[in-house]
mmCIF file of C-alpha atoms in Angstrom:
data_model
loop_
_atom_site.group_PDB
_atom_site.id
_atom_site.type_symbol
_atom_site.label_atom_id
_atom_site.label_comp_id
_atom_site.label_asym_id
_atom_site.label_seq_id
_atom_site.Cartn_x
_atom_site.Cartn_y
_atom_site.Cartn_z
ATOM 1 C CA MET A 159 -114.179 65.147 13.644
ATOM 2 C CA ALA A 160 -114.908 64.502 17.274
ATOM 3 C CA GLU A 161 -118.231 62.772 18.106
ATOM 4 C CA VAL A 162 -121.154 64.887 19.460
ATOM 5 C CA VAL A 163 -121.706 64.160 23.178
ATOM 6 C CA ASN A 164 -125.110 65.105 25.045
ATOM 7 C CA LEU A 165 -123.377 66.925 28.346
ATOM 8 C CA ASN A 166 -126.462 66.417 30.344
ATOM 9 C CA ARG A 167 -126.449 62.655 29.703
ATOM 10 C CA ALA A 168 -122.748 62.737 30.248
ATOM 11 C CA ARG A 169 -123.285 64.452 33.622
ATOM 12 C CA LYS A 170 -125.844 61.920 34.716
ATOM 13 C CA GLN A 171 -123.876 58.839 33.723
ATOM 14 C CA ARG A 172 -120.681 60.431 35.687
ATOM 15 C CA ALA A 173 -123.266 60.971 38.634
ATOM 16 C CA ARG A 174 -124.881 57.602 38.521
ATOM 17 C CA ALA A 175 -121.400 55.874 38.321
ATOM 18 C CA ALA A 176 -120.200 58.040 41.395
ATOM 19 C CA ARG A 177 -123.326 57.035 43.343
ATOM 20 C CA LYS A 178 -122.922 53.285 42.660
ATOM 21 C CA GLN A 179 -119.395 53.417 43.726
ATOM 22 C CA ARG A 180 -120.218 55.235 46.777
ATOM 23 C CA GLY A 181 -122.959 52.473 47.417
ATOM 24 C CA ASP A 182 -120.764 49.430 46.835
ATOM 25 C CA GLU A 183 -117.979 51.101 49.446
ATOM 26 C CA ASN A 184 -121.025 51.423 51.989
ATOM 27 C CA ALA A 185 -122.235 48.085 51.461
ATOM 28 C CA MET A 186 -118.664 46.534 52.089
ATOM 29 C CA ARG A 187 -118.225 48.998 55.119
ATOM 30 C CA PHE A 188 -121.921 48.300 56.702
ATOM 31 C CA GLY A 189 -122.716 44.887 55.707
ATOM 32 C CA ARG A 190 -125.949 43.427 54.324
ATOM 33 C CA GLY A 191 -128.937 45.479 52.577
ATOM 34 C CA LYS A 192 -132.337 45.668 53.688
ATOM 35 C CA ALA A 193 -133.524 42.426 52.071
ATOM 36 C CA GLY A 194 -130.895 40.648 53.889
ATOM 37 C CA ARG A 195 -131.575 42.219 57.394
ATOM 38 C CA ALA A 196 -135.473 41.581 56.933
ATOM 39 C CA LEU A 197 -134.560 37.817 56.221
ATOM 40 C CA ASP A 198 -132.470 37.568 59.254
ATOM 41 C CA HIS A 199 -135.404 39.229 61.269
ATOM 42 C CA ALA A 200 -138.148 36.913 60.043
ATOM 43 C CA LEU A 201 -135.812 33.832 60.621
ATOM 44 C CA GLN A 202 -134.991 34.875 64.235
ATOM 45 C CA ASP A 203 -138.995 35.785 64.660
ATOM 46 C CA ARG A 204 -139.555 32.442 63.319
ATOM 47 C CA ALA A 205 -137.150 30.334 65.630
ATOM 48 C CA ALA A 206 -138.447 32.171 68.832
ATOM 49 C CA ARG A 207 -142.004 31.274 67.935
ATOM 50 C CA ALA A 208 -141.029 27.878 67.365
ATOM 51 C CA LEU A 209 -139.049 27.889 70.941
ATOM 52 C CA ASP A 210 -141.970 29.163 72.786
ATOM 53 C CA GLY A 211 -144.418 26.899 71.180
ATOM 54 C CA HIS A 212 -142.278 23.788 72.568
ATOM 55 C CA ARG A 213 -142.068 25.472 76.017
ATOM 56 C CA LEU A 214 -143.570 23.570 78.908
ATOM 57 C CA GLU A 215 -146.322 25.880 80.785
ATOM 58 C CA GLN A 216 -145.723 26.354 84.258
ATOM 59 C CA ASP A 217 -148.381 25.551 86.673
ATOM 60 C CA HIS A 218 -150.221 27.913 88.986
ATOM 61 C CA ALA A 219 -147.814 27.528 91.748
ATOM 62 C CA GLY A 220 -144.808 28.502 89.796
ATOM 63 C CA ASP A 221 -143.581 24.936 89.817
ATOM 64 C CA HIS A 222 -141.914 24.059 86.458
ATOM 65 C CA PRO A 223 -143.357 20.599 85.778
ATOM 66 C CA ALA A 224 -139.974 19.272 83.857
ATOM 67 C CA ARG A 225 -137.969 20.125 87.033
ATOM 68 C CA ARG A 226 -139.947 18.312 89.228
ATOM 69 C CA ARG A 227 -138.265 14.924 90.317
ATOM 70 C CA SER A 228 -140.233 11.769 89.887
ATOM 71 C CA GLY A 229 -142.142 10.806 93.223
ATOM 72 C CA GLU A 230 -142.305 14.332 94.554
ATOM 73 C CA GLU A 231 -145.389 15.973 95.598
ATOM 74 C CA ARG A 232 -146.222 19.239 94.497
ATOM 75 C CA PRO A 233 -146.106 21.713 97.435
ATOM 76 C CA GLU A 234 -149.420 22.784 98.948
ATOM 77 C CA GLU A 235 -150.335 26.374 98.479
#
């Protein structure tokens, strides 16, 4: 005799398999998942904050102190 199969369970398993296959195809097509994108975003934010933290501040005349040659006077306002 044949094995008794619960049709609802078989239908749901078939649907799950189809969704997983479609998801795998989309992952290959469109790239990384949400967690990977969030990690990239966090790393970019951290790098930007580190870079901004090392920025030399411009003085009020708009003259950047790192670009001024030694011995040059700052322009008077």
